Amino acid sequence: MAKDKKVEQITDMDVDFAQWFTDVVTKAELIDYAGVKGFFILRPYAYAIWENIQAILDKRFKELGHENVSMPMLIPESLLQKEKDHVEGFAPEVAWVTHGGSEALAERLCVRPTSETLFCDHWSHVLRSWRDLPMLYNQWCSVLRWEKTTRPFLRHREFLWQEGHTLHATADEAEQETQQMLGVYADFCENTLAMPVIKGRKTDKEKFAGAVATYSIECMMHDKKALQSGTSHYFGDGFARAFDIQFTDKDNTLKYPHQTSWGMTTRLIGGLIMTHGDNNGLVLPPRIAPVQVVVIPIAMHKPGVLEKAQELVSRLKSSGIRVKGDTSDQSPGWKFAEHEMKGIPLRIEIGPKDIENNQCLAVRRDNGEKTAVRLSELETAIPALLDQVQIGLYNKAKKNLTDNTRPVTNVAEAKAVMAENGGFIKSMWCGDLACELQMKEEAGVSSRCIPFAQEHLGDTCPICGKPARHMVVWGVAY
RNA sequence: CGGGGUGUGGCGCAGUUGGUAGCGUGCGUGCUUUGGGAGCAUGAGGCCGUGGGUUCGAGUCCCACCACUCCGACCA
């Protein structure tokens, strides 16, 4: 058996990345397939990751003044129709409820693909005065989009997410909110999920149906493809006008408020898997891992071993670490492989020899490095190792992103770089849709975003030769 | 929605020229083990994806459908 691949059931990621991904989500007990195409069961381990994501984001949202609400799951067709761009964007992929029991409904109801229309309808009822603003709402729920091809985590027909919806007195304030929440997402991705991001604005072609501007954070997966990991939209007052949401401002005139929405989904879990995973399975950053440390007793039926292992578990638990002891009746080798597959960041082995020496052996999931830890230093050494894993994962992903983002100055070069290396390319752009489409046609890439961190790579658009307006990052997206 | 691949105990697979289903692993029980997926014994578990057809007889041949999966187009 190859040294770097102990789990034969997992396909080698460099041979077939898509198959590797499918193997990991099933073998790590994250996903089960449900009875309807595109619907997936998040098993306890996957849901625990989602709960950690929720806990951290939810706390952050609330710190910034947002309140959670719960909107209905069904939207009357007439309501969905109110904003033209929005309905055109979503109509092809909504599911309809047409019957209640055996009675046909007078008006068919769409299962929410997103809840802008519901929030707008509600706001049109409750908004009166400038004193009611801003309204900073969020909801955790699932939405449904009838996708054609589906994949675990990356494209479910029903997926869990949070959708923030806010209403502001001025355009300026709404723009600020849009940026602020994009910043929250970027910070969460980088510091909690150890996924480096590119922050930027979407081109008109890629922006959300009904939005004035869409911003996103883009991540690079291990296979160098792009995953949009969070979006934040500025709507202007378009929805407010369509839904007749008005308030009386300080100057006693009726005004339309300005609106935002922003979301993150269970797709992030797919991002985690594809960013950090390896040929032994999942690799989880300690800050999001449901179990950060697993303690494995060696020769556990020998006197004192089990007791010592349990002592380590309770000591780590009291110092705030999410830790589990594995006292199941399996061989140690089996346990090593199992917990590697599940991506547990740190493994602690404790056996008779360790006990004799007053130490235990800590093994990092990200690089396999083994460290003998003196038992007296457990409470300081283990958190320090966890931090190192967290940083190690981030740095590795960051290197992947920077090493595989290449500037190009003409279409032929773009094509060549994509054919040879893949990854992201960055180039200047005139802003015309035609050039964006040509890039897709010739190099096979779509625009990921217009990064906030602009670089000057030239004066002209490499596609048409007209004066350039922005630098764009391009890539193949999930 | 277009193109490929796969559907047989939980999982991974075999099944020859059509003759009534087998292997590995996992699971249960008992004992021995434990520093990289332990060993022996014993036991349970199958409408062969679904529906038609051909045949004395179909896992096997024919037709249709469905599901999963991969690659495109669309999307978070």
Coordinates of C-alpha atoms (C1' of nucleotides) in Angstrom, one line a residue:
Chain A
M1 CA 0.0 0.0 0.0
A2 CA 1.3 3.4 -0.9
K3 CA 2.6 5.4 2.0
D4 CA 0.5 8.5 1.2
K5 CA -2.7 6.6 0.5
K6 CA -3.9 4.3 3.2
V7 CA -7.6 4.4 2.3
E8 CA -8.0 2.3 -0.8
Q9 CA -11.7 3.1 -1.1
I10 CA -11.0 6.7 -1.9
T11 CA -10.1 7.5 -5.5
D12 CA -6.8 9.3 -5.9
M13 CA -7.6 13.1 -6.2
D14 CA -5.1 13.7 -8.9
V15 CA -6.5 10.8 -11.0
D16 CA -10.2 11.8 -10.8
F17 CA -11.0 14.8 -8.6
A18 CA -14.8 14.6 -9.1
Q19 CA -14.8 10.9 -8.1
W20 CA -12.5 11.6 -5.2
F21 CA -15.0 14.2 -3.9
T22 CA -17.9 11.8 -4.2
D23 CA -15.9 9.2 -2.4
V24 CA -15.0 11.6 0.5
V25 CA -18.5 12.8 1.1
T26 CA -19.8 9.3 1.4
K27 CA -16.9 7.6 3.1
A28 CA -16.5 10.4 5.7
E29 CA -20.2 9.9 6.5
L30 CA -21.2 13.4 5.5
I31 CA -23.9 12.7 2.9
D32 CA -26.5 10.1 2.0
Y33 CA -28.6 10.2 -1.1
A34 CA -32.3 10.8 -0.6
G35 CA -35.1 9.4 -2.6
V36 CA -35.5 12.3 -4.9
K37 CA -32.8 13.4 -7.3
G38 CA -30.9 16.4 -6.1
F39 CA -32.0 16.0 -2.5
F40 CA -29.4 15.0 0.1
I41 CA -29.3 13.9 3.7
L42 CA -26.8 15.8 5.7
R43 CA -25.7 13.1 8.2
P44 CA -24.8 14.1 11.8
Y45 CA -21.1 14.8 11.0
A46 CA -22.0 17.2 8.1
Y47 CA -24.8 18.8 10.1
A48 CA -22.4 19.4 13.0
I49 CA -20.1 21.3 10.6
W50 CA -23.0 23.3 9.4
E51 CA -24.0 24.0 13.0
N52 CA -20.6 25.4 13.7
I53 CA -20.8 27.6 10.6
Q54 CA -24.2 28.8 11.8
A55 CA -23.1 29.5 15.3
I56 CA -20.1 31.6 14.3
L57 CA -21.9 33.6 11.6
D58 CA -25.1 34.0 13.6
K59 CA -23.2 35.5 16.5
R60 CA -21.4 37.9 14.1
F61 CA -24.7 38.9 12.4
K62 CA -26.3 39.7 15.7
E63 CA -23.3 41.7 16.9
L64 CA -23.8 43.8 13.9
G65 CA -27.5 44.4 14.8
H66 CA -29.3 41.9 12.6
E67 CA -32.3 40.0 13.9
N68 CA -33.5 36.5 12.8
V69 CA -36.9 36.0 11.3
S70 CA -38.8 33.1 9.7
M71 CA -40.5 33.6 6.4
P72 CA -43.0 31.2 4.7
M73 CA -41.8 28.6 2.4
L74 CA -44.4 29.3 -0.4
I75 CA -44.7 32.3 -2.6
P76 CA -47.9 33.1 -4.5
E77 CA -47.1 33.4 -8.2
S78 CA -48.4 37.0 -8.4
L79 CA -45.9 38.0 -5.7
L80 CA -43.0 36.4 -7.5
Q81 CA -44.0 38.2 -10.7
K82 CA -43.6 41.7 -9.3
E83 CA -40.0 42.3 -10.1
K84 CA -39.3 41.6 -13.7
D85 CA -35.6 40.7 -13.7
H86 CA -35.9 38.7 -10.6
V87 CA -38.7 36.5 -11.9
E88 CA -36.9 36.0 -15.2
G89 CA -33.8 34.9 -13.4
F90 CA -35.6 32.4 -11.1
A91 CA -38.6 31.2 -13.1
P92 CA -36.8 28.5 -15.0
E93 CA -35.8 26.7 -11.8
V94 CA -38.7 27.0 -9.4
A95 CA -41.0 24.2 -8.2
W96 CA -44.7 24.8 -8.0
V97 CA -47.4 23.7 -5.6
T98 CA -50.6 23.3 -7.4
H99 CA -52.8 21.3 -5.1
G100 CA -53.9 21.4 -1.4
G101 CA -55.0 17.8 -0.7
S102 CA -57.1 16.9 -3.8
E103 CA -58.2 20.5 -4.5
A104 CA -56.5 22.5 -7.2
L105 CA -55.4 25.9 -5.9
A106 CA -56.8 29.1 -7.3
E107 CA -53.3 30.4 -7.7
R108 CA -50.2 28.2 -7.8
L109 CA -47.5 28.7 -5.2
C110 CA -43.8 28.5 -5.8
V111 CA -41.5 26.9 -3.3
R112 CA -39.1 29.7 -2.4
P113 CA -35.9 29.8 -4.4
T114 CA -34.9 32.8 -2.4
S115 CA -37.0 35.1 -0.3
E116 CA -36.6 38.7 -1.6
T117 CA -40.2 38.9 -2.7
L118 CA -41.5 37.7 0.7
F119 CA -39.4 40.2 2.6
C120 CA -40.5 43.0 0.3
D121 CA -44.1 42.1 0.6
H122 CA -43.8 42.1 4.4
W123 CA -41.9 45.4 4.4
S124 CA -44.6 47.0 2.3
H125 CA -47.0 46.2 5.2
V126 CA -44.9 47.3 8.1
L127 CA -42.6 50.2 7.0
R128 CA -44.0 53.6 8.0
S129 CA -41.3 56.1 9.0
W130 CA -37.6 56.8 8.8
R131 CA -37.6 55.8 12.4
D132 CA -38.3 52.2 11.4
L133 CA -35.1 52.0 9.5
P134 CA -32.8 50.3 9.0
M135 CA -34.5 46.9 9.1
L136 CA -31.7 44.3 9.5
Y137 CA -33.1 40.8 9.0
N138 CA -31.7 37.4 8.5
Q139 CA -33.2 33.9 8.2
W140 CA -31.8 30.4 8.4
C141 CA -33.8 28.1 6.2
S142 CA -33.7 25.9 3.1
V143 CA -34.6 27.0 -0.4
L144 CA -35.4 25.0 -3.5
R145 CA -34.1 25.4 -7.0
W146 CA -34.9 22.8 -9.6
E147 CA -31.3 22.3 -10.9
K148 CA -30.6 20.0 -13.8
T149 CA -27.4 18.4 -12.7
T150 CA -26.9 18.0 -9.0
R151 CA -23.9 17.1 -6.8
P152 CA -23.5 16.7 -3.1
F153 CA -23.0 20.1 -1.4
L154 CA -22.1 21.9 -4.6
R155 CA -25.5 21.8 -6.2
H156 CA -28.5 20.6 -4.3
R157 CA -32.0 21.2 -5.4
E158 CA -32.8 21.9 -1.8
F159 CA -30.1 23.5 0.3
L160 CA -29.6 25.1 3.7
W161 CA -28.5 28.7 3.8
Q162 CA -28.8 32.0 5.5
E163 CA -30.2 34.9 3.7
G164 CA -29.8 38.4 5.1
H165 CA -32.2 41.1 3.9
T166 CA -31.8 44.7 4.9
L167 CA -33.7 47.9 4.2
H168 CA -32.1 51.3 4.6
A169 CA -33.1 55.0 4.3
T170 CA -30.2 55.9 1.9
A171 CA -28.4 54.3 -0.9
D172 CA -25.1 55.1 0.8
E173 CA -26.1 53.2 3.9
A174 CA -27.3 50.2 1.9
E175 CA -24.0 50.1 -0.1
Q176 CA -22.1 50.2 3.2
E177 CA -24.1 47.3 4.5
T178 CA -23.4 45.3 1.3
Q179 CA -19.7 45.8 1.7
Q180 CA -19.8 45.2 5.4
M181 CA -21.4 41.8 5.0
L182 CA -19.1 40.8 2.2
G183 CA -16.3 41.6 4.7
V184 CA -17.9 39.4 7.3
Y185 CA -18.0 36.5 4.8
A186 CA -14.4 37.1 3.7
D187 CA -13.2 37.2 7.3
F188 CA -15.1 34.0 8.1
C189 CA -13.7 32.1 5.1
E190 CA -10.2 33.1 5.7
N191 CA -9.9 33.0 9.5
T192 CA -12.4 30.2 10.4
L193 CA -12.4 28.0 7.3
A194 CA -8.8 28.7 6.3
M195 CA -10.0 29.5 2.8
P196 CA -8.3 32.5 1.2
V197 CA -10.6 34.6 -0.9
I198 CA -10.6 37.2 -3.7
K199 CA -13.1 39.9 -2.9
G200 CA -14.7 41.7 -5.8
R201 CA -17.7 42.8 -7.8
K202 CA -19.5 40.6 -10.3
T203 CA -19.8 41.7 -13.9
D204 CA -23.3 42.6 -15.1
K205 CA -23.5 39.2 -16.8
E206 CA -22.9 37.3 -13.5
K207 CA -24.8 39.5 -11.1
F208 CA -27.9 38.4 -9.2
A209 CA -31.3 38.7 -10.9
G210 CA -32.7 42.1 -9.9
A211 CA -29.6 43.5 -8.3
V212 CA -27.8 46.8 -9.0
A213 CA -24.5 45.3 -8.0
T214 CA -23.4 41.8 -6.8
Y215 CA -20.2 41.3 -4.8
S216 CA -18.7 37.9 -4.1
I217 CA -15.8 36.1 -2.5
E218 CA -14.1 33.6 -4.8
C219 CA -12.1 30.7 -3.6
M220 CA -9.8 28.3 -5.5
M221 CA -10.3 24.6 -4.9
H222 CA -7.5 22.0 -5.0
D223 CA -8.3 21.3 -8.6
K224 CA -7.8 25.0 -9.3
K225 CA -11.5 25.6 -10.2
A226 CA -13.4 28.5 -8.6
L227 CA -16.0 28.3 -6.0
Q228 CA -18.1 31.3 -5.2
S229 CA -18.3 31.1 -1.5
G230 CA -20.5 34.0 -0.5
T231 CA -22.4 36.8 -2.2
S232 CA -23.7 40.2 -1.1
H233 CA -26.1 42.2 -3.3
Y234 CA -27.0 45.9 -3.5
F235 CA -30.5 46.3 -4.9
G236 CA -30.9 50.1 -4.9
D237 CA -34.6 50.9 -4.7
G238 CA -35.7 48.6 -7.6
F239 CA -37.5 46.1 -5.4
A240 CA -38.9 48.8 -3.2
R241 CA -40.5 50.5 -6.3
A242 CA -41.8 47.1 -7.6
F243 CA -43.3 46.2 -4.3
D244 CA -44.4 49.7 -3.3
I245 CA -42.3 49.9 -0.1
Q246 CA -42.2 53.5 1.1
F247 CA -41.5 55.5 4.2
T248 CA -42.0 59.0 5.4
D249 CA -38.6 60.6 5.7
K250 CA -37.5 63.4 8.2
D251 CA -38.5 66.0 5.6
N252 CA -42.1 64.6 5.5
T253 CA -41.8 63.3 2.0
L254 CA -42.5 59.7 0.9
K255 CA -39.3 57.9 -0.2
Y256 CA -38.3 54.4 -1.4
P257 CA -35.8 52.7 0.8
H258 CA -32.7 51.0 -0.4
Q259 CA -32.1 47.3 0.0
T260 CA -29.5 44.6 0.3
S261 CA -29.3 40.8 0.5
W262 CA -26.5 38.4 1.2
G263 CA -26.1 34.7 1.6
M264 CA -23.9 31.7 2.5
T265 CA -24.9 28.1 2.0
T266 CA -24.0 24.5 2.8
R267 CA -22.0 24.7 -0.4
L268 CA -19.3 26.0 1.9
I269 CA -18.9 22.5 3.2
G270 CA -18.1 21.4 -0.3
G271 CA -15.6 24.2 -0.4
L272 CA -13.9 23.0 2.7
I273 CA -13.7 19.5 1.4
M274 CA -12.2 20.6 -2.0
T275 CA -9.9 23.1 -0.5
H276 CA -8.2 21.1 2.3
G277 CA -9.0 17.4 1.6
D278 CA -6.4 14.9 0.5
N279 CA -6.0 11.3 -0.6
N280 CA -6.8 10.1 2.9
G281 CA -10.1 11.9 3.0
L282 CA -11.4 15.0 4.6
V283 CA -9.2 17.6 6.3
L284 CA -11.0 20.1 8.6
P285 CA -9.6 23.3 9.9
P286 CA -9.6 23.1 13.8
R287 CA -11.8 26.2 14.2
I288 CA -14.7 24.6 12.3
A289 CA -14.1 20.9 13.1
P290 CA -16.9 19.2 15.2
V291 CA -14.1 17.1 16.8
Q292 CA -10.8 18.8 17.0
V293 CA -8.8 16.1 18.8
V294 CA -9.3 12.3 18.9
V295 CA -7.6 10.4 21.6
I296 CA -6.7 6.8 20.7
P297 CA -5.5 4.4 23.4
I298 CA -3.0 1.9 22.2
A299 CA -3.1 -1.6 23.7
M300 CA -6.1 -0.3 25.7
H301 CA -6.8 -3.5 27.6
K302 CA -3.4 -3.3 29.3
P303 CA -3.7 -1.9 32.9
G304 CA -3.9 1.8 33.2
V305 CA -4.1 2.7 29.5
L306 CA -7.8 3.3 29.2
E307 CA -7.9 5.3 32.4
K308 CA -5.0 7.5 31.1
A309 CA -6.7 8.0 27.8
Q310 CA -9.9 9.1 29.5
E311 CA -8.0 11.4 31.8
L312 CA -6.5 13.1 28.7
V313 CA -10.0 13.5 27.2
S314 CA -11.4 15.1 30.3
R315 CA -8.4 17.4 30.7
L316 CA -8.7 18.6 27.1
K317 CA -12.4 19.0 27.5
S318 CA -12.0 21.2 30.5
S319 CA -9.7 23.4 28.6
G320 CA -12.4 24.0 26.0
I321 CA -11.2 21.6 23.2
R322 CA -13.7 19.6 21.3
V323 CA -12.3 16.2 22.0
K324 CA -13.4 12.6 21.7
G325 CA -11.8 9.4 22.9
D326 CA -12.1 6.3 20.7
T327 CA -12.4 3.3 22.9
S328 CA -14.2 1.2 20.4
D329 CA -12.9 -2.3 19.9
Q330 CA -11.0 -1.7 16.7
S331 CA -7.3 -2.0 16.0
P332 CA -5.4 1.2 16.3
G333 CA -4.5 1.2 12.6
W334 CA -8.2 1.1 11.8
K335 CA -8.9 4.0 14.0
F336 CA -6.1 6.1 12.5
A337 CA -7.4 5.6 9.0
E338 CA -11.0 6.2 10.1
H339 CA -10.3 9.5 11.8
E340 CA -8.1 10.7 9.0
M341 CA -10.9 10.0 6.6
K342 CA -13.1 12.2 8.8
G343 CA -10.5 15.0 8.8
I344 CA -10.0 15.3 12.5
P345 CA -7.2 17.9 12.8
L346 CA -5.2 16.3 15.6
R347 CA -4.8 12.7 16.8
I348 CA -3.4 11.8 20.2
E349 CA -2.0 8.3 20.7
I350 CA -1.4 7.1 24.3
G351 CA 0.0 3.7 25.0
P352 CA 2.0 1.9 27.7
K353 CA 5.3 3.3 26.4
D354 CA 4.0 6.8 26.5
I355 CA 2.6 6.4 30.0
E356 CA 6.0 5.2 31.1
N357 CA 7.6 8.4 29.7
N358 CA 4.8 10.7 30.9
Q359 CA 4.0 11.8 27.4
C360 CA 1.6 11.2 24.5
L361 CA 2.0 11.4 20.7
A362 CA 0.2 14.1 18.8
V363 CA -0.1 13.6 15.0
R364 CA -1.2 16.5 12.7
R365 CA -3.8 15.6 10.1
D366 CA -2.6 18.3 7.6
N367 CA 1.0 17.1 7.3
G368 CA 1.3 13.9 9.3
E369 CA 3.9 15.5 11.6
K370 CA 4.3 13.7 14.9
T371 CA 5.1 15.4 18.2
A372 CA 5.8 13.9 21.6
V373 CA 3.9 16.0 24.1
R374 CA 4.7 15.9 27.8
L375 CA 1.5 15.2 29.7
S376 CA 2.3 18.1 32.1
E377 CA 2.1 20.5 29.1
L378 CA -1.0 19.1 27.5
E379 CA -3.2 22.1 28.0
T380 CA -0.8 24.5 26.3
A381 CA 0.8 22.2 23.7
I382 CA -2.4 20.9 22.1
P383 CA -4.1 24.3 21.4
A384 CA -0.8 25.5 20.0
L385 CA -0.7 22.5 17.7
L386 CA -4.3 23.1 16.6
D387 CA -3.3 26.7 15.8
Q388 CA -0.5 25.4 13.7
V389 CA -2.8 23.1 11.7
Q390 CA -5.2 26.1 11.2
I391 CA -2.4 28.3 9.9
G392 CA -0.8 25.5 7.9
L393 CA -4.0 24.8 6.0
Y394 CA -4.5 28.5 5.3
N395 CA -1.0 28.9 4.0
K396 CA -1.2 25.8 1.8
A397 CA -4.5 27.1 0.2
K398 CA -3.1 30.6 -0.2
K399 CA -0.1 29.2 -2.0
N400 CA -2.4 27.2 -4.3
L401 CA -4.3 30.4 -5.1
T402 CA -1.3 32.7 -5.7
D403 CA 0.7 30.1 -7.6
N404 CA -2.2 29.4 -9.9
T405 CA -3.3 32.9 -10.7
R406 CA -1.5 34.2 -13.8
P407 CA -1.7 37.5 -15.6
V408 CA -2.5 37.4 -19.4
T409 CA -2.3 40.1 -22.0
N410 CA -4.1 38.5 -24.9
V411 CA -6.7 35.9 -25.7
A412 CA -4.2 33.4 -27.2
E413 CA -2.2 33.6 -24.0
A414 CA -5.3 33.1 -21.9
K415 CA -6.2 30.0 -23.9
A416 CA -2.7 28.6 -23.6
V417 CA -2.5 29.2 -19.8
M418 CA -5.8 27.6 -19.2
A419 CA -4.9 24.6 -21.4
E420 CA -1.6 24.1 -19.7
N421 CA -2.1 25.1 -16.1
G422 CA -5.8 25.8 -15.4
G423 CA -6.4 27.9 -12.4
F424 CA -7.3 31.6 -12.5
I425 CA -6.1 34.2 -15.0
K426 CA -6.3 37.9 -14.5
S427 CA -6.5 40.4 -17.3
M428 CA -7.6 43.9 -18.1
W429 CA -11.1 44.3 -19.6
C430 CA -13.0 47.0 -21.4
G431 CA -16.3 46.2 -19.7
D432 CA -18.1 44.9 -22.8
L433 CA -20.3 41.8 -22.6
A434 CA -19.0 40.8 -26.0
C435 CA -15.5 40.5 -24.8
E436 CA -16.6 38.6 -21.7
L437 CA -18.4 36.1 -23.9
Q438 CA -15.4 35.8 -26.2
M439 CA -13.2 34.9 -23.3
K440 CA -15.7 32.1 -22.4
E441 CA -15.8 30.9 -26.0
E442 CA -12.0 30.8 -26.6
A443 CA -10.4 30.2 -23.2
G444 CA -13.3 28.4 -21.5
V445 CA -13.4 30.7 -18.5
S446 CA -16.1 32.9 -17.0
S447 CA -15.4 36.1 -15.2
R448 CA -15.2 35.4 -11.5
C449 CA -15.1 39.0 -10.3
I450 CA -13.6 42.4 -10.6
P451 CA -11.3 42.3 -7.6
F452 CA -11.3 45.2 -5.2
A453 CA -7.5 44.9 -5.2
Q454 CA -7.0 46.1 -8.7
E455 CA -3.7 45.8 -10.5
H456 CA -2.7 47.7 -13.6
L457 CA -1.7 45.0 -16.1
G458 CA -2.0 47.3 -19.2
D459 CA -4.0 50.1 -20.8
T460 CA -6.2 48.1 -23.3
C461 CA -8.6 45.2 -23.2
P462 CA -6.7 42.1 -24.4
I463 CA -9.8 40.9 -26.3
C464 CA -10.9 44.0 -28.3
G465 CA -8.0 46.4 -27.9
K466 CA -10.3 49.2 -26.6
P467 CA -9.2 51.1 -23.5
A468 CA -9.4 48.9 -20.4
R469 CA -11.6 49.8 -17.4
H470 CA -10.9 47.0 -14.9
M471 CA -8.8 44.1 -14.1
V472 CA -10.9 40.9 -14.0
V473 CA -10.2 37.5 -12.6
W474 CA -11.3 34.6 -14.8
G475 CA -11.7 30.9 -14.1
V476 CA -13.6 27.7 -14.5
A477 CA -16.4 27.8 -11.9
Y478 CA -18.3 25.1 -10.0
Chain B
rC1 C1' -31.1 19.4 -21.6
rG2 C1' -27.0 16.8 -24.8
rG3 C1' -22.9 12.9 -24.6
rG4 C1' -20.5 8.6 -21.9
rG5 C1' -20.4 5.0 -17.7
rU6 C1' -22.8 2.0 -13.8
rG7 C1' -27.1 -0.6 -11.5
rU8 C1' -26.5 -8.3 -8.3
rG9 C1' -26.7 -9.2 0.4
rG10 C1' -25.0 -2.7 4.1
rC11 C1' -20.4 -1.6 0.8
rG12 C1' -17.1 -3.3 -3.3
rC13 C1' -17.5 -6.8 -7.1
rA14 C1' -17.8 -11.9 -10.0
rG15 C1' -21.5 -14.5 -12.5
rU16 C1' -18.9 -18.4 -19.0
rU17 C1' -23.0 -20.9 -24.4
rG18 C1' -29.8 -18.8 -20.9
rG19 C1' -30.7 -24.0 -16.3
rU20 C1' -33.0 -21.0 -10.2
rA21 C1' -26.7 -16.8 -7.1
rG22 C1' -21.3 -16.6 -5.3
rC23 C1' -16.6 -14.0 -3.5
rG24 C1' -14.3 -10.1 -0.6
rU25 C1' -15.4 -6.8 3.1
rG26 C1' -18.8 -5.2 6.6
rC27 C1' -22.5 -6.8 10.4
rG28 C1' -24.0 -10.3 15.1
rU29 C1' -21.9 -13.7 18.9
rG30 C1' -17.5 -16.0 21.4
rC31 C1' -12.2 -16.2 22.4
rU32 C1' -7.3 -14.4 21.4
rU33 C1' -5.3 -9.5 20.1
rU34 C1' -3.9 -3.9 19.8
rG35 C1' 2.3 1.8 18.1
rG36 C1' -0.9 2.2 10.5
rG37 C1' -7.4 -0.7 8.3
rA38 C1' -5.6 -7.9 13.6
rG39 C1' -6.6 -13.6 13.9
rC40 C1' -9.7 -18.0 14.5
rA41 C1' -14.6 -20.1 15.1
rU42 C1' -19.7 -19.5 14.2
rG43 C1' -24.2 -17.0 12.5
rA44 C1' -27.6 -13.7 10.0
rG45 C1' -28.4 -11.2 5.5
rG46 C1' -30.5 -11.3 -1.9
rC47 C1' -38.1 -9.9 -6.1
rC48 C1' -30.2 -9.6 -9.4
rG49 C1' -32.9 -1.0 -10.5
rU50 C1' -38.4 -1.0 -12.6
rG51 C1' -41.9 -2.6 -16.3
rG52 C1' -42.8 -5.3 -20.6
rG53 C1' -41.2 -9.1 -24.2
rU54 C1' -38.6 -13.8 -26.2
rU55 C1' -38.2 -18.9 -24.0
rC56 C1' -40.1 -25.1 -21.2
rG57 C1' -36.8 -21.8 -18.3
rA58 C1' -33.9 -15.0 -17.9
rG59 C1' -29.0 -11.9 -13.3
rU60 C1' -27.7 -13.4 -18.4
rC61 C1' -31.1 -12.1 -24.7
rC62 C1' -34.6 -7.8 -26.7
rC63 C1' -37.4 -3.1 -25.8
rA64 C1' -38.8 0.9 -22.7
rC65 C1' -38.3 3.5 -18.4
rC66 C1' -35.9 5.0 -13.7
rA67 C1' -31.8 6.1 -10.5
rC68 C1' -26.8 7.2 -9.6
rU69 C1' -22.3 9.0 -11.7
rC70 C1' -18.8 11.7 -14.9
rC71 C1' -18.1 15.4 -19.0
rG72 C1' -20.6 19.8 -21.3
rA73 C1' -24.7 24.0 -21.3
rC74 C1' -27.4 26.7 -16.7
rC75 C1' -26.8 28.0 -11.7
rA76 C1' -25.1 29.4 -4.9

